[in-house]
Short mmCIF file of C-alpha atoms in Angstrom, two decimals:
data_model
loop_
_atom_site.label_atom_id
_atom_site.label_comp_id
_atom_site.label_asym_id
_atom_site.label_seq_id
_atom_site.Cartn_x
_atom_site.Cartn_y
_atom_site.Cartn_z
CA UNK A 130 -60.95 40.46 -56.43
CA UNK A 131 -58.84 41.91 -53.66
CA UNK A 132 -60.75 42.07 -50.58
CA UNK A 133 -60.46 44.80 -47.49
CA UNK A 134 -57.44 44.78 -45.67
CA UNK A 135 -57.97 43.64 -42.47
CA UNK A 136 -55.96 46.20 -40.94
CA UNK A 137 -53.82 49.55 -42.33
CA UNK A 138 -51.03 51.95 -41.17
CA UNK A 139 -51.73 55.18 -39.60
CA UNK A 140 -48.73 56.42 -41.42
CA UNK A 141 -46.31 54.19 -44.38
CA UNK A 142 -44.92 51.19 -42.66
CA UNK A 143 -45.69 51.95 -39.07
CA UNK A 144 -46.69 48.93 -38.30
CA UNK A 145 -47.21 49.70 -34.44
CA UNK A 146 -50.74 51.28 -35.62
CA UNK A 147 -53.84 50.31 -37.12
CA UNK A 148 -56.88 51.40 -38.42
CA UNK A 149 -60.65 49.32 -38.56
CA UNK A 150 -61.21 47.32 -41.63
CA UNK A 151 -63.29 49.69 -44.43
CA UNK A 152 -66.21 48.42 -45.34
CA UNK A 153 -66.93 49.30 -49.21
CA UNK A 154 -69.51 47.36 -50.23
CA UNK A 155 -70.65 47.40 -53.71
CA UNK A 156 -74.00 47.79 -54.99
CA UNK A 157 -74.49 45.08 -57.29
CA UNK A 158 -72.46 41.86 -58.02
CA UNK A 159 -68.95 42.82 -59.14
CA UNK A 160 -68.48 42.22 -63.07
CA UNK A 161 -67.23 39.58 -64.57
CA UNK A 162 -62.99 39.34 -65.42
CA UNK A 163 -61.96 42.00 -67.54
CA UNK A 164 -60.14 41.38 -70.75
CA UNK A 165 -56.72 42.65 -70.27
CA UNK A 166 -55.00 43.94 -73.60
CA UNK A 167 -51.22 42.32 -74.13
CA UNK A 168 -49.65 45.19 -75.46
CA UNK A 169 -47.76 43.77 -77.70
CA UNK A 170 -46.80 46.81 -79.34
CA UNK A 171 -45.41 48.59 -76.51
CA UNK A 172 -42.67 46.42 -74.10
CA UNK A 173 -42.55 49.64 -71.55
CA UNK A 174 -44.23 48.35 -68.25
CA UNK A 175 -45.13 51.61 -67.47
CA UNK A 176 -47.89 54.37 -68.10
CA UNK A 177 -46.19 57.85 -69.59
CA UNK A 178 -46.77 60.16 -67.01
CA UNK A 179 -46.75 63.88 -69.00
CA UNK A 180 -50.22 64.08 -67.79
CA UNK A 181 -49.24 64.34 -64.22
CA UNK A 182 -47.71 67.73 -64.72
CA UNK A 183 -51.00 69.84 -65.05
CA UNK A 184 -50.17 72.01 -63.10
CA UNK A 185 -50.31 76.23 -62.69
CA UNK A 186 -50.34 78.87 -60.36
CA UNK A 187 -53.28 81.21 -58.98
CA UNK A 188 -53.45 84.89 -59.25
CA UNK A 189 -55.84 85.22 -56.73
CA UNK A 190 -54.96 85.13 -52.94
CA UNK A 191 -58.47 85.85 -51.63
CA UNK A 192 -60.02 83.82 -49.21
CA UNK A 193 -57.81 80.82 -49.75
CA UNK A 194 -54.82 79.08 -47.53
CA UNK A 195 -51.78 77.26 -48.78
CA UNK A 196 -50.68 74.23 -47.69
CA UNK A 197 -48.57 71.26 -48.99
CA UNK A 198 -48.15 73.41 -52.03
CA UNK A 199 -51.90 73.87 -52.59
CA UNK A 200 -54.49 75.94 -52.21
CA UNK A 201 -57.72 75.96 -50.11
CA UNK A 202 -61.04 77.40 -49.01
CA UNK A 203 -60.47 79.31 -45.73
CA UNK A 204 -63.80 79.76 -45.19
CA UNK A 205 -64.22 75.99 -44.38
CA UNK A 206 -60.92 75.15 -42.66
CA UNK A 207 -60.60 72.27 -41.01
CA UNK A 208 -63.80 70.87 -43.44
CA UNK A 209 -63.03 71.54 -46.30
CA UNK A 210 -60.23 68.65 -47.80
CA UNK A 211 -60.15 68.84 -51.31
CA UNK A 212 -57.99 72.12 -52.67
CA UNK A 213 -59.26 74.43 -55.25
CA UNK A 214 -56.27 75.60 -57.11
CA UNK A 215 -56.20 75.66 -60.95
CA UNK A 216 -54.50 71.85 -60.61
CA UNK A 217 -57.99 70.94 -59.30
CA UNK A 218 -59.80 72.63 -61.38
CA UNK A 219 -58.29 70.62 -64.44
CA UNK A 220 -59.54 67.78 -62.40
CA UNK A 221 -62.61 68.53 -61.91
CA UNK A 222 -63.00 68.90 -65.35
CA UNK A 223 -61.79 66.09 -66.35
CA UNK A 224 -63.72 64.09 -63.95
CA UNK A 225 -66.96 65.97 -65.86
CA UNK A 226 -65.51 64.58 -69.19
CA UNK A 227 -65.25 60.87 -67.98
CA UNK A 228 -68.60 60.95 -66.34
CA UNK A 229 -69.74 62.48 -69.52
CA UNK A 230 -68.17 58.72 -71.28
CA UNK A 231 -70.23 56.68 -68.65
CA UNK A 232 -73.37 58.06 -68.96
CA UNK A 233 -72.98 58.01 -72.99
CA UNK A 234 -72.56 61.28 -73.60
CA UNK A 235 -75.48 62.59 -71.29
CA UNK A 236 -75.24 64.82 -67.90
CA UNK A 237 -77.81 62.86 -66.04
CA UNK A 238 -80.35 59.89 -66.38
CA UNK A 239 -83.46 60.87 -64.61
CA UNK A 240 -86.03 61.84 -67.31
CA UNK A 241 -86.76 65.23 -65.96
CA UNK A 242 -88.38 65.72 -69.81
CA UNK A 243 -87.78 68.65 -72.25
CA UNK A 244 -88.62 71.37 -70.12
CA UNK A 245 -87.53 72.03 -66.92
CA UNK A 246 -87.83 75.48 -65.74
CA UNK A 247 -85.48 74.91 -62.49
CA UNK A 248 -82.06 73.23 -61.74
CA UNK A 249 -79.83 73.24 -58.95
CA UNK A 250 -76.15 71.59 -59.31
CA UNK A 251 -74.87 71.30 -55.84
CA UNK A 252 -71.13 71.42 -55.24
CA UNK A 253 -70.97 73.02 -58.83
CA UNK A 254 -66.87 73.15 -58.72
CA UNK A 255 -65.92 74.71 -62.13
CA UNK A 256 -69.58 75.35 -63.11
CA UNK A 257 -68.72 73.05 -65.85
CA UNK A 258 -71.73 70.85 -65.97
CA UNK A 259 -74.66 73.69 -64.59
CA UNK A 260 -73.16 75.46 -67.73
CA UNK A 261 -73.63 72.33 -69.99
CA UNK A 262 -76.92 71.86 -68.80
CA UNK A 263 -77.91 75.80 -68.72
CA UNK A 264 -76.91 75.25 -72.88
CA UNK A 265 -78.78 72.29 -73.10
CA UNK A 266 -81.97 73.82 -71.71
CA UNK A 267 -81.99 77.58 -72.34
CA UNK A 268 -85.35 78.36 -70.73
CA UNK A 269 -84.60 77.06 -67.93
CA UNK A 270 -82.58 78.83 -64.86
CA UNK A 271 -79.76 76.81 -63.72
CA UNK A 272 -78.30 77.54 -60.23
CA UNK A 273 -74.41 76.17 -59.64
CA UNK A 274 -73.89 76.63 -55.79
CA UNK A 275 -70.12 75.63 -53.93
CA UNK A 276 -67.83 77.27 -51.05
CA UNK A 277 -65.26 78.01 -53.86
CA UNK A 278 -65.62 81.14 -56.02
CA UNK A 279 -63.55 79.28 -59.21
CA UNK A 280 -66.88 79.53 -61.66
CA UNK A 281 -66.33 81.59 -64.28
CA UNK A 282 -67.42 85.45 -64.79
CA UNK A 283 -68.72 85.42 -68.27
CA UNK A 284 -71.78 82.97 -68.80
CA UNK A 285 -74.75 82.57 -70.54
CA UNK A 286 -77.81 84.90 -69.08
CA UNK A 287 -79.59 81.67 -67.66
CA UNK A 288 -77.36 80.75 -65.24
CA UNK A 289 -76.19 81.63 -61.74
CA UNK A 290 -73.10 80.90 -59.66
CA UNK A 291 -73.67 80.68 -55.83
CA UNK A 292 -70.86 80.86 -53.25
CA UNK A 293 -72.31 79.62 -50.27
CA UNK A 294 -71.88 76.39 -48.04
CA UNK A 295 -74.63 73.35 -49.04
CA UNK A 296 -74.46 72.21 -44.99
CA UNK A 297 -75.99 75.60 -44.10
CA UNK A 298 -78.99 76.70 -44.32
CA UNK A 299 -80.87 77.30 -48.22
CA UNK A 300 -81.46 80.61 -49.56
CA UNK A 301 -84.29 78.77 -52.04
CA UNK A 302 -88.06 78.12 -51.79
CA UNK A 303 -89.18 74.59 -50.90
CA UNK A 304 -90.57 72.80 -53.58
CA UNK A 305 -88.58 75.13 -56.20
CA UNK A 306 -86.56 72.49 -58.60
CA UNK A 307 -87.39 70.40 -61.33
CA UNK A 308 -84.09 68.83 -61.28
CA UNK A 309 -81.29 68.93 -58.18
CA UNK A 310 -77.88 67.15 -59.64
CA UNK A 311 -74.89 66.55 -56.89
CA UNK A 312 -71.87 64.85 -58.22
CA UNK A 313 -68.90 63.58 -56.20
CA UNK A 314 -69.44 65.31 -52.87
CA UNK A 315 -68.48 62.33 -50.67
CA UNK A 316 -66.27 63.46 -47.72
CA UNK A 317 -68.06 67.25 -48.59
CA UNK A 318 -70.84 66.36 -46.49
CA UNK A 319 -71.03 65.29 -42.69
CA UNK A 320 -74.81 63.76 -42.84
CA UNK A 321 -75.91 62.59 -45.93
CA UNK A 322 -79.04 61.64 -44.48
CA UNK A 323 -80.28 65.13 -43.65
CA UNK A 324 -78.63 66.39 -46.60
CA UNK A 325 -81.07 64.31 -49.04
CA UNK A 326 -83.99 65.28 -46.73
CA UNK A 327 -82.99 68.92 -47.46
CA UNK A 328 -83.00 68.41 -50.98
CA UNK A 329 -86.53 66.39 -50.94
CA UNK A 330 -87.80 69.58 -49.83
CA UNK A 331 -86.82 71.18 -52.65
CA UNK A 332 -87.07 69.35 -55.09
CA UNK A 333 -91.09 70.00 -56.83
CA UNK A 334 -93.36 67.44 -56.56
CA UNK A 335 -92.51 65.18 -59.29
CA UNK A 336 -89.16 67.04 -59.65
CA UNK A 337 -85.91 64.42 -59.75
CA UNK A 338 -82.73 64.36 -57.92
CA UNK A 339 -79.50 62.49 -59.07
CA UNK A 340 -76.61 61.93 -57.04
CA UNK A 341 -73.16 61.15 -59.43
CA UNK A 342 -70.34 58.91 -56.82
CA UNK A 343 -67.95 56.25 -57.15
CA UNK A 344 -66.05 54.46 -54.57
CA UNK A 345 -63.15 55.14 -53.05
CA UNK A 346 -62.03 51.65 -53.03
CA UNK A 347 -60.17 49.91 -55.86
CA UNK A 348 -60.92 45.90 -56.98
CA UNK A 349 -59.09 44.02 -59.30
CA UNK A 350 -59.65 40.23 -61.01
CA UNK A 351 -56.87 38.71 -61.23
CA UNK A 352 -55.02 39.80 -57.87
CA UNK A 353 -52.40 42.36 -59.85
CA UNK A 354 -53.92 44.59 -56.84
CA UNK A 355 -51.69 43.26 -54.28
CA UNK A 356 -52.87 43.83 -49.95
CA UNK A 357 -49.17 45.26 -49.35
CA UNK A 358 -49.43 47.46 -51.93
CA UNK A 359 -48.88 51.59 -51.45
CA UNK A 360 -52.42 51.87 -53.14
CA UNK A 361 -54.35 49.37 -51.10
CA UNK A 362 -52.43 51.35 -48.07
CA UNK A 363 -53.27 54.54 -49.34
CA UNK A 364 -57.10 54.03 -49.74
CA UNK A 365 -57.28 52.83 -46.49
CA UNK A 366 -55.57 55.29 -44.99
CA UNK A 367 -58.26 58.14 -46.46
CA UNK A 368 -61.11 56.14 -45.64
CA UNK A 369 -60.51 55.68 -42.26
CA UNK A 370 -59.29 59.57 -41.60
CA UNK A 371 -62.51 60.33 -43.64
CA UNK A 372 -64.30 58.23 -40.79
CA UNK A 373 -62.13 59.46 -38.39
CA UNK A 374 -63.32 63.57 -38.77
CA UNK A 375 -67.18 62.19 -39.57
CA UNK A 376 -66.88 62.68 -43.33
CA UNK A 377 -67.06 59.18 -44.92
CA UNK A 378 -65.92 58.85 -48.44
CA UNK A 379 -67.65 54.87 -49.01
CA UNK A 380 -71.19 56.06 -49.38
CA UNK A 381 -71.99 55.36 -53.10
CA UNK A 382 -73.71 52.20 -52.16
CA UNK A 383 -75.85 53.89 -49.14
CA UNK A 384 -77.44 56.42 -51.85
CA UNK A 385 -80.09 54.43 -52.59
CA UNK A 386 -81.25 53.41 -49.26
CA UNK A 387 -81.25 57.06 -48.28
CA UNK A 388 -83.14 58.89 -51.16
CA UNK A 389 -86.18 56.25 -50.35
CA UNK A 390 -85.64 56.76 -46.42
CA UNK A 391 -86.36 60.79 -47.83
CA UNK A 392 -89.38 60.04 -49.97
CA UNK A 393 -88.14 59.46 -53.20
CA UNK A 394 -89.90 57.03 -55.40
CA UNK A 395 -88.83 55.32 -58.58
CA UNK A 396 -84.81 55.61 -57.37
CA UNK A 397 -83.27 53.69 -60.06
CA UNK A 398 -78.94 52.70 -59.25
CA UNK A 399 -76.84 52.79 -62.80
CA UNK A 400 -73.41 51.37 -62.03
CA UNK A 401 -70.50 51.33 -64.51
CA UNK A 402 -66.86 50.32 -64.16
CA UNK A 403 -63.91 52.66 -64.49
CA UNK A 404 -60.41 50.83 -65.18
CA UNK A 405 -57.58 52.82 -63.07
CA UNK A 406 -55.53 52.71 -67.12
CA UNK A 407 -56.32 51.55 -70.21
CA UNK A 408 -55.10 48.05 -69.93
CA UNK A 409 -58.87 46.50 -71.16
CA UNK A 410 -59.17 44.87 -74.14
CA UNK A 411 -62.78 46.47 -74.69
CA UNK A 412 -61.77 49.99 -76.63
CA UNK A 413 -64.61 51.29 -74.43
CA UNK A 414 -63.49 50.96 -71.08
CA UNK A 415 -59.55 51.31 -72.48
CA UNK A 416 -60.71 55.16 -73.44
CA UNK A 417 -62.27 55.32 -70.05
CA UNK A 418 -58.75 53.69 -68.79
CA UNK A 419 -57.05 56.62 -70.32
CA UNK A 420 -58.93 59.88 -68.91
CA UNK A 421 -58.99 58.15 -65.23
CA UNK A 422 -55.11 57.58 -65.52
CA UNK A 423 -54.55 61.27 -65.68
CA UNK A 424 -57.31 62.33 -63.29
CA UNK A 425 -55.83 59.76 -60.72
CA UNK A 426 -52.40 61.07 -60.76
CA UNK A 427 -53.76 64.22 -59.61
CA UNK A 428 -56.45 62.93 -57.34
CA UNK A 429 -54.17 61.03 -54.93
CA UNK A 430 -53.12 64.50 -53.83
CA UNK A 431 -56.36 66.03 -53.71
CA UNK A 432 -58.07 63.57 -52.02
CA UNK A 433 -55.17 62.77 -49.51
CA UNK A 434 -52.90 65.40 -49.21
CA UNK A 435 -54.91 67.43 -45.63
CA UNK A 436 -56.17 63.77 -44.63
CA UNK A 437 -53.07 62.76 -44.47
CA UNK A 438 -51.44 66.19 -42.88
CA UNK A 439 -54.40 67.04 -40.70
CA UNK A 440 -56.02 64.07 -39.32
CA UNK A 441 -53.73 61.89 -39.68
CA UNK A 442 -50.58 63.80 -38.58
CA UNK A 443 -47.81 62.73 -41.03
CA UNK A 444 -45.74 65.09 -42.21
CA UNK A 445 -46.28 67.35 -45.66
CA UNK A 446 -43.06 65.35 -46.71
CA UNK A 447 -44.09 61.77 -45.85
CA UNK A 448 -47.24 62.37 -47.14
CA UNK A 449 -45.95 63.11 -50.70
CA UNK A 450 -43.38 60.18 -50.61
CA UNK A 451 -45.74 57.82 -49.82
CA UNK A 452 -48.14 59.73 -53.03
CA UNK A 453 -45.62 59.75 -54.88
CA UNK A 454 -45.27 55.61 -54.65
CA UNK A 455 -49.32 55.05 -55.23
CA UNK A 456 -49.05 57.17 -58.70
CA UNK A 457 -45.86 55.43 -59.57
CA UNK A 458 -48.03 52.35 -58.91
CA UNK A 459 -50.72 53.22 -61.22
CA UNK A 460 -48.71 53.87 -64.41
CA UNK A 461 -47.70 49.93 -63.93
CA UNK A 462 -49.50 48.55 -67.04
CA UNK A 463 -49.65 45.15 -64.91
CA UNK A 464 -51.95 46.73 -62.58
CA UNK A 465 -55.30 45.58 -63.44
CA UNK A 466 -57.63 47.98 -61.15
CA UNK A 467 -60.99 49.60 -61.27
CA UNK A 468 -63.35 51.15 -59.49
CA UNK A 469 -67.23 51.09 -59.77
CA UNK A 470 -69.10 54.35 -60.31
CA UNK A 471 -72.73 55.50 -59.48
CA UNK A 472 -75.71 57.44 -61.00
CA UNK A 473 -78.58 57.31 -58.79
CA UNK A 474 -81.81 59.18 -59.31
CA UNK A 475 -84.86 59.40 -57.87
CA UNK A 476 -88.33 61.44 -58.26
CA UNK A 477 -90.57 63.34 -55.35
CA UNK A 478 -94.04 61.72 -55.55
CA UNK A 479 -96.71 64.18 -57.30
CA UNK A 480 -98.74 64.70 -53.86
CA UNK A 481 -95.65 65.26 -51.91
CA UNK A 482 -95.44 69.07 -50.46
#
């Protein structure tokens, strides 16, 4: 298992800076080897790479700036570090699809039972899983709140699309949800602390929250993730500007500690592994493999591309070279990597109020 660099460049081999070593703890032991498949019917040592090109252009120019060929929300500038163009969107959903795979075809684990009348997804992105869940449970009213207004127009009369910002203050009752969901907000929130406090208060009293993260960190077994490698460079290199601006991006192993330090009870840590490709054996984890190839090649950008710019202060040009090496990287078939993934959920005790 590769451990943490001991130190990384502020920008590709500038070796006259350094960042702090990242600490990325994981939650639980780290699994066992891997099987690796041989390939054996397929000599090419890399991953195709078709699914890189998802990419479109928006009609809309409202509230949004460009930059490094993408598109973001103005009305968080300088916070906001993820884009929202349609090349995120396809992400996004795509990220809902895999998580959809690790949690065996569920959208959460808490057993908020058969009837709850309340739900609030927070950081709802495409709407994609509030509308899942609003057809899953059509008595209930399911809120979808984010900055970005990319939900769509047409849905089903049970369900509501916020734009507002999370880190301001709530429009909502205290003790109003059965069920509050969040799902891969780190770096989208500057104290996670106070943000699950916020949510304990309303959340009902035996109402559940469950937060959906996975590291930013990548492992692998059998040392095919190499310390001078653009990838190990690259994830260090977000994680400390993520530090760097107050925004960390390693929290999925803090959740727990925090939803208890809020007054959640029963707060119960699932944690799967998510191969970078499908080079596993196990046909399980090679499907997962598959999905997380194409939502990586897109994600080193959208995770990187303003840390890099902004914080960091490389150019828009190094900044995509050096991209542009990590996802040539991952379509190796010799590169081994995962990452572990999160589901954490916890309920507010009945006399709570």
């Amino acid at each position: 298992m590769v451990s943490n660099p001991q130190e990384a460049h502020l920008a590709p081999s500038d070796s006259s800076h350094s960042v702090p070593q990242v600490n990325a703890e994981t939650p639980v032991n780290a699994p066992g080897p891997i099987a690796i498949d041989s390939f054996t019917d397929d000599t090419n040592s890399e991953f195709d790479d078709e699914a890189s090109d998802l990419t479109s252009l928006s009609s809309s120019v409202l509230e949004y700036e460009y930059e490094n060929g993408r598109r973001y929300c103005s009305t968080r500038s300088g916070v906001a570090m993820m884009p929202n163009d349609e090349e995120e969107q396809d992400r996004m959903d795509i990220t809902h699809h895999i998580w959809l795979m690790l949690l065996g075809g569920e959208l959460y684990n808490a057993p908020i039972g058969s009837n709850p009348q309340n739900i609030l997804d927070l950081g709802t992105g495409t709407g994609i899983w509030a509308m899942d869940m609003a057809e899953k449970f059509p008595n209930a009213h399911v809120i979808g709140n984010d900055v970005s207004p990319i939900q769509p127009n047409w849905v089903a009369p049970n369900i509501e699309f916020i734009v507002d910002d999370f880190e301001l203050e709530w429009p909502f009752e205290p003790n109003h949800f059965d069920f509050i969901h969040a799902r891969c907000l780190a770096g989208c929130v500057a104290s996670w602390p106070g943000f699950i406090s916020r949510i304990f208060d309303h959340v009902k009293p035996g109402g559940y929250f469950e937060s959906h993260e996975s590291a930013v960190w990548a492992w692998s077994d059998d040392g095919s993730l190499k310390e001078d490698s653009a990838l190990m460079e690259w994830q260090q290199a977000i994680n400390y500007a993520g530090e760097k601006i107050g925004r960390d991006l390693n929290i999925y192993y803090k959740l727990k500690d925090w939803m208890i330090a809020a007054g959640f009870v029963d707060v119960q840590v699932s944690v799967y592994v998510l191969p970078f490709s499908p080079w596993p054996r196990d046909p399980h984890l090679k499907a997962l493999g598959r999905y997380q190839a194409v939502q990586l090649q897109q994600a080193i950008d959208s995770y990187a591309l303003r840390l890099f710019t902004q914080v960091l202060g490389w150019s828009s040009e190094v900044a995509q070279i050096h991209n542009a090496k990590v996802k040539h990287e991952l379509r190796d078939k010799r590169l081994h990597a995962y990452v572990q993934t999160v589901a954490v959920h916890g309920r507010k005790p009945f006399y709570a109020c």
